[in-house]
Each structure stands twice: as C-alpha cells, then as structure tokens.
C-alpha cells in the first residue's frame, strides 16, 4: 500500500548558510491492512517523510508510491486521508461545513456526504456541536473534527501525524478504537507518535528514524525480542545514532 525507496531530502538553512540533511536513503513498506508506527525524536525526519507521501514537498532522491501509484499523481488524493499534528481550519466554518467541503473536494455527491458526515460526527462525538463555529472548539475538538475530515471520503490509506495530540483520555481511547476499526475494515494506517505505549497497543510493525536515517523496521514482536519495552528500544537506537536533533 505504501512504499518508499531511497528517499533523500536536504533543506537550505536560513540566510543560505549551508544545507541540513533531513532524510538519507529511507526505505520501508507498509502492506495492505496494516497499522504502522513511525517513530523518532523531534527533527528526526518523520514529518518530512509524511510530507513527501502527501506530495506537499518533493524528495531530492528516491521514490514514494501509494497503492502502486507515484504520490505525485493528483488522482491519488481521493484514496488518502491525512490528519496533521496541529490541524488549522478557517475559524468561521462549522464542523459540518468542513466535512461538506472535504467531501465535495473528494468528488462525493451530497447524499453520500450527508450520510457519511453524520456517521463520522457521531463517531468522534461532535454531532451535537456540528453547527458551531470551529473557533469555539477546544484543541481536542478541532483534532477530532480534523480526524472526521481525514475520513469523510472513506480512503484506503490513512496517514495520521500525532493523532493523540491535545486529546483527553476519552479522546485518546476514541482515536485508538477508530484506528483498530480502520484496520478491521482492511484500511492501511500509518501514524507517527511520541506516545510509545500507543504504538505498542495498536501497531503491527514500526520504524524508528533518527537524524534522517532509518534505524530499525520490523514487527513489534521482533523489535521487542531483546527484552524491555518499546521505549527501551527507542532510546537505545537514539543513543546509538548519537542522539536526536530535537532531544
């Protein structure tokens, strides 16, 4: 479902003073129906990889495909749902208007949008607040509205960047349950997270990236075979790599 091969990316520093290596020869695959955790300290290259998968930026080297299609192909957008770490929407839209906009952009008809929109707003516990302006929402409510928007067109692949950010315990449970529902429907989910216990609970496999280089990729059982928790494995790989840029 998701495949990246030899991705490389550098950024120019401010004022043109040299370049910063963001990714170097990053390769991994996410099969259909799998929940895949993408882990790394701040500045490790997670968001850069996700932006390449969404065709928001272009790599300097390598190739990324989703559903066997180059991510640069615009028709692929109808098969992919995305929730950014800090979603930001026009304040004077309501959650209902937001989902209508997303559905129309994905080519859905009004009947499908209305049916799917009600189902999702109820699922993320926003149906009662659906007509309120987003500016009146808490951070967690905006996060849940963003999750509904990512799913309005029933995508085959869902990419979530820190989906638990800003959520209370009930919200975190709701997102976790929804991830497992997507898996049961045969959807493919890639999510990044700093909450390693969530990765242990929900993911089939995971990758650890540090300083732009992939350190480990494998099934959770394999990653944990040496003993200890995922946090132990994560910290050990960061230490081996000389520490994370954002730690």
mmCIF file with all atom_site columns, C-alpha atoms in Angstrom, residues 94-182:
data_model
loop_
_atom_site.group_PDB
_atom_site.id
_atom_site.type_symbol
_atom_site.label_atom_id
_atom_site.label_alt_id
_atom_site.label_comp_id
_atom_site.label_asym_id
_atom_site.label_entity_id
_atom_site.label_seq_id
_atom_site.pdbx_PDB_ins_code
_atom_site.Cartn_x
_atom_site.Cartn_y
_atom_site.Cartn_z
_atom_site.occupancy
_atom_site.B_iso_or_equiv
_atom_site.pdbx_formal_charge
_atom_site.auth_seq_id
_atom_site.auth_comp_id
_atom_site.auth_asym_id
_atom_site.auth_atom_id
_atom_site.pdbx_PDB_model_num
ATOM 1  C CA . UNK A 1 94  ? -18.609 24.769 11.349 1.00 0.00 ? 94  UNK A CA 1
ATOM 2  C CA . UNK A 1 95  ? -17.561 21.131 11.581 1.00 0.00 ? 95  UNK A CA 1
ATOM 3  C CA . UNK A 1 96  ? -20.469 20.268 9.292  1.00 0.00 ? 96  UNK A CA 1
ATOM 4  C CA . UNK A 1 97  ? -19.344 22.822 6.680  1.00 0.00 ? 97  UNK A CA 1
ATOM 5  C CA . UNK A 1 98  ? -15.798 21.499 6.958  1.00 0.00 ? 98  UNK A CA 1
ATOM 6  C CA . UNK A 1 99  ? -16.908 17.955 6.148  1.00 0.00 ? 99  UNK A CA 1
ATOM 7  C CA . UNK A 1 100 ? -19.081 19.160 3.271  1.00 0.00 ? 100 UNK A CA 1
ATOM 8  C CA . UNK A 1 101 ? -16.107 21.000 1.810  1.00 0.00 ? 101 UNK A CA 1
ATOM 9  C CA . UNK A 1 102 ? -13.890 17.913 2.192  1.00 0.00 ? 102 UNK A CA 1
ATOM 10 C CA . UNK A 1 103 ? -16.485 15.628 0.649  1.00 0.00 ? 103 UNK A CA 1
ATOM 11 C CA . UNK A 1 104 ? -17.078 17.884 -2.340 1.00 0.00 ? 104 UNK A CA 1
ATOM 12 C CA . UNK A 1 105 ? -13.334 18.214 -2.897 1.00 0.00 ? 105 UNK A CA 1
ATOM 13 C CA . UNK A 1 106 ? -13.128 14.402 -2.988 1.00 0.00 ? 106 UNK A CA 1
ATOM 14 C CA . UNK A 1 107 ? -15.917 14.253 -5.611 1.00 0.00 ? 107 UNK A CA 1
ATOM 15 C CA . UNK A 1 108 ? -18.646 12.861 -3.335 1.00 0.00 ? 108 UNK A CA 1
ATOM 16 C CA . UNK A 1 109 ? -22.309 13.609 -4.033 1.00 0.00 ? 109 UNK A CA 1
ATOM 17 C CA . UNK A 1 110 ? -24.469 15.416 -1.458 1.00 0.00 ? 110 UNK A CA 1
ATOM 18 C CA . UNK A 1 111 ? -26.314 12.307 -0.304 1.00 0.00 ? 111 UNK A CA 1
ATOM 19 C CA . UNK A 1 112 ? -23.070 10.445 0.364  1.00 0.00 ? 112 UNK A CA 1
ATOM 20 C CA . UNK A 1 113 ? -21.586 13.450 2.158  1.00 0.00 ? 113 UNK A CA 1
ATOM 21 C CA . UNK A 1 114 ? -24.645 13.834 4.393  1.00 0.00 ? 114 UNK A CA 1
ATOM 22 C CA . UNK A 1 115 ? -24.744 10.139 5.308  1.00 0.00 ? 115 UNK A CA 1
ATOM 23 C CA . UNK A 1 116 ? -21.025 9.776  5.892  1.00 0.00 ? 116 UNK A CA 1
ATOM 24 C CA . UNK A 1 117 ? -20.786 13.147 7.652  1.00 0.00 ? 117 UNK A CA 1
ATOM 25 C CA . UNK A 1 118 ? -23.430 12.290 10.240 1.00 0.00 ? 118 UNK A CA 1
ATOM 26 C CA . UNK A 1 119 ? -21.810 8.899  10.886 1.00 0.00 ? 119 UNK A CA 1
ATOM 27 C CA . UNK A 1 120 ? -18.370 10.433 11.426 1.00 0.00 ? 120 UNK A CA 1
ATOM 28 C CA . UNK A 1 121 ? -19.519 13.369 13.561 1.00 0.00 ? 121 UNK A CA 1
ATOM 29 C CA . UNK A 1 122 ? -21.355 10.928 15.786 1.00 0.00 ? 122 UNK A CA 1
ATOM 30 C CA . UNK A 1 123 ? -18.307 8.637  15.866 1.00 0.00 ? 123 UNK A CA 1
ATOM 31 C CA . UNK A 1 124 ? -15.979 11.455 17.021 1.00 0.00 ? 124 UNK A CA 1
ATOM 32 C CA . UNK A 1 125 ? -18.595 12.793 19.448 1.00 0.00 ? 125 UNK A CA 1
ATOM 33 C CA . UNK A 1 126 ? -19.138 16.125 17.661 1.00 0.00 ? 126 UNK A CA 1
ATOM 34 C CA . UNK A 1 127 ? -22.660 15.703 16.299 1.00 0.00 ? 127 UNK A CA 1
ATOM 35 C CA . UNK A 1 128 ? -24.184 17.966 18.962 1.00 0.00 ? 128 UNK A CA 1
ATOM 36 C CA . UNK A 1 129 ? -21.612 20.679 18.157 1.00 0.00 ? 129 UNK A CA 1
ATOM 37 C CA . UNK A 1 130 ? -21.652 20.199 14.373 1.00 0.00 ? 130 UNK A CA 1
ATOM 38 C CA . UNK A 1 131 ? -23.183 23.616 13.591 1.00 0.00 ? 131 UNK A CA 1
ATOM 39 C CA . UNK A 1 132 ? -20.925 25.604 15.921 1.00 0.00 ? 132 UNK A CA 1
ATOM 40 C CA . UNK A 1 133 ? -18.026 27.631 14.507 1.00 0.00 ? 133 UNK A CA 1
ATOM 41 C CA . UNK A 1 134 ? -14.671 25.891 14.864 1.00 0.00 ? 134 UNK A CA 1
ATOM 42 C CA . UNK A 1 135 ? -13.331 28.981 16.684 1.00 0.00 ? 135 UNK A CA 1
ATOM 43 C CA . UNK A 1 136 ? -15.485 27.925 19.650 1.00 0.00 ? 136 UNK A CA 1
ATOM 44 C CA . UNK A 1 137 ? -13.917 24.454 19.770 1.00 0.00 ? 137 UNK A CA 1
ATOM 45 C CA . UNK A 1 138 ? -11.236 23.283 22.171 1.00 0.00 ? 138 UNK A CA 1
ATOM 46 C CA . UNK A 1 139 ? -7.956  21.944 20.769 1.00 0.00 ? 139 UNK A CA 1
ATOM 47 C CA . UNK A 1 140 ? -9.161  18.385 21.254 1.00 0.00 ? 140 UNK A CA 1
ATOM 48 C CA . UNK A 1 141 ? -12.437 19.101 19.451 1.00 0.00 ? 141 UNK A CA 1
ATOM 49 C CA . UNK A 1 142 ? -10.560 20.609 16.494 1.00 0.00 ? 142 UNK A CA 1
ATOM 50 C CA . UNK A 1 143 ? -8.393  17.476 16.444 1.00 0.00 ? 143 UNK A CA 1
ATOM 51 C CA . UNK A 1 144 ? -11.493 15.281 16.306 1.00 0.00 ? 144 UNK A CA 1
ATOM 52 C CA . UNK A 1 145 ? -13.019 17.419 13.544 1.00 0.00 ? 145 UNK A CA 1
ATOM 53 C CA . UNK A 1 146 ? -9.772  17.018 11.601 1.00 0.00 ? 146 UNK A CA 1
ATOM 54 C CA . UNK A 1 147 ? -9.952  13.257 12.029 1.00 0.00 ? 147 UNK A CA 1
ATOM 55 C CA . UNK A 1 148 ? -13.502 13.221 10.648 1.00 0.00 ? 148 UNK A CA 1
ATOM 56 C CA . UNK A 1 149 ? -12.335 15.323 7.694  1.00 0.00 ? 149 UNK A CA 1
ATOM 57 C CA . UNK A 1 150 ? -9.497  12.847 7.009  1.00 0.00 ? 150 UNK A CA 1
ATOM 58 C CA . UNK A 1 151 ? -12.046 10.018 6.806  1.00 0.00 ? 151 UNK A CA 1
ATOM 59 C CA . UNK A 1 152 ? -15.001 11.686 5.045  1.00 0.00 ? 152 UNK A CA 1
ATOM 60 C CA . UNK A 1 153 ? -14.165 10.161 1.638  1.00 0.00 ? 153 UNK A CA 1
ATOM 61 C CA . UNK A 1 154 ? -13.582 6.658  3.060  1.00 0.00 ? 154 UNK A CA 1
ATOM 62 C CA . UNK A 1 155 ? -9.911  6.481  1.987  1.00 0.00 ? 155 UNK A CA 1
ATOM 63 C CA . UNK A 1 156 ? -7.981  3.242  1.622  1.00 0.00 ? 156 UNK A CA 1
ATOM 64 C CA . UNK A 1 157 ? -4.860  4.727  3.225  1.00 0.00 ? 157 UNK A CA 1
ATOM 65 C CA . UNK A 1 158 ? -4.913  6.943  6.336  1.00 0.00 ? 158 UNK A CA 1
ATOM 66 C CA . UNK A 1 159 ? -1.869  8.934  7.480  1.00 0.00 ? 159 UNK A CA 1
ATOM 67 C CA . UNK A 1 160 ? -2.014  10.395 10.987 1.00 0.00 ? 160 UNK A CA 1
ATOM 68 C CA . UNK A 1 161 ? 0.650   12.741 12.371 1.00 0.00 ? 161 UNK A CA 1
ATOM 69 C CA . UNK A 1 162 ? 0.491   12.651 16.194 1.00 0.00 ? 162 UNK A CA 1
ATOM 70 C CA . UNK A 1 163 ? -3.257  11.850 16.209 1.00 0.00 ? 163 UNK A CA 1
ATOM 71 C CA . UNK A 1 164 ? -3.476  11.792 20.027 1.00 0.00 ? 164 UNK A CA 1
ATOM 72 C CA . UNK A 1 165 ? -2.101  15.321 20.398 1.00 0.00 ? 165 UNK A CA 1
ATOM 73 C CA . UNK A 1 166 ? -4.299  17.528 22.585 1.00 0.00 ? 166 UNK A CA 1
ATOM 74 C CA . UNK A 1 167 ? -6.796  14.795 23.423 1.00 0.00 ? 167 UNK A CA 1
ATOM 75 C CA . UNK A 1 168 ? -8.035  13.882 26.884 1.00 0.00 ? 168 UNK A CA 1
ATOM 76 C CA . UNK A 1 169 ? -8.120  10.209 27.959 1.00 0.00 ? 169 UNK A CA 1
ATOM 77 C CA . UNK A 1 170 ? -11.579 9.662  26.452 1.00 0.00 ? 170 UNK A CA 1
ATOM 78 C CA . UNK A 1 171 ? -10.480 11.241 23.184 1.00 0.00 ? 171 UNK A CA 1
ATOM 79 C CA . UNK A 1 172 ? -7.340  9.102  23.107 1.00 0.00 ? 172 UNK A CA 1
ATOM 80 C CA . UNK A 1 173 ? -9.412  5.959  23.596 1.00 0.00 ? 173 UNK A CA 1
ATOM 81 C CA . UNK A 1 174 ? -11.776 7.062  20.815 1.00 0.00 ? 174 UNK A CA 1
ATOM 82 C CA . UNK A 1 175 ? -8.898  7.568  18.363 1.00 0.00 ? 175 UNK A CA 1
ATOM 83 C CA . UNK A 1 176 ? -7.346  4.238  19.342 1.00 0.00 ? 176 UNK A CA 1
ATOM 84 C CA . UNK A 1 177 ? -10.652 2.436  18.834 1.00 0.00 ? 177 UNK A CA 1
ATOM 85 C CA . UNK A 1 178 ? -11.081 4.156  15.466 1.00 0.00 ? 178 UNK A CA 1
ATOM 86 C CA . UNK A 1 179 ? -7.613  3.075  14.320 1.00 0.00 ? 179 UNK A CA 1
ATOM 87 C CA . UNK A 1 180 ? -8.488  -0.523 15.140 1.00 0.00 ? 180 UNK A CA 1
ATOM 88 C CA . UNK A 1 181 ? -11.814 -0.170 13.304 1.00 0.00 ? 181 UNK A CA 1
ATOM 89 C CA . UNK A 1 182 ? -9.968  1.058  10.218 1.00 0.00 ? 182 UNK A CA 1
#
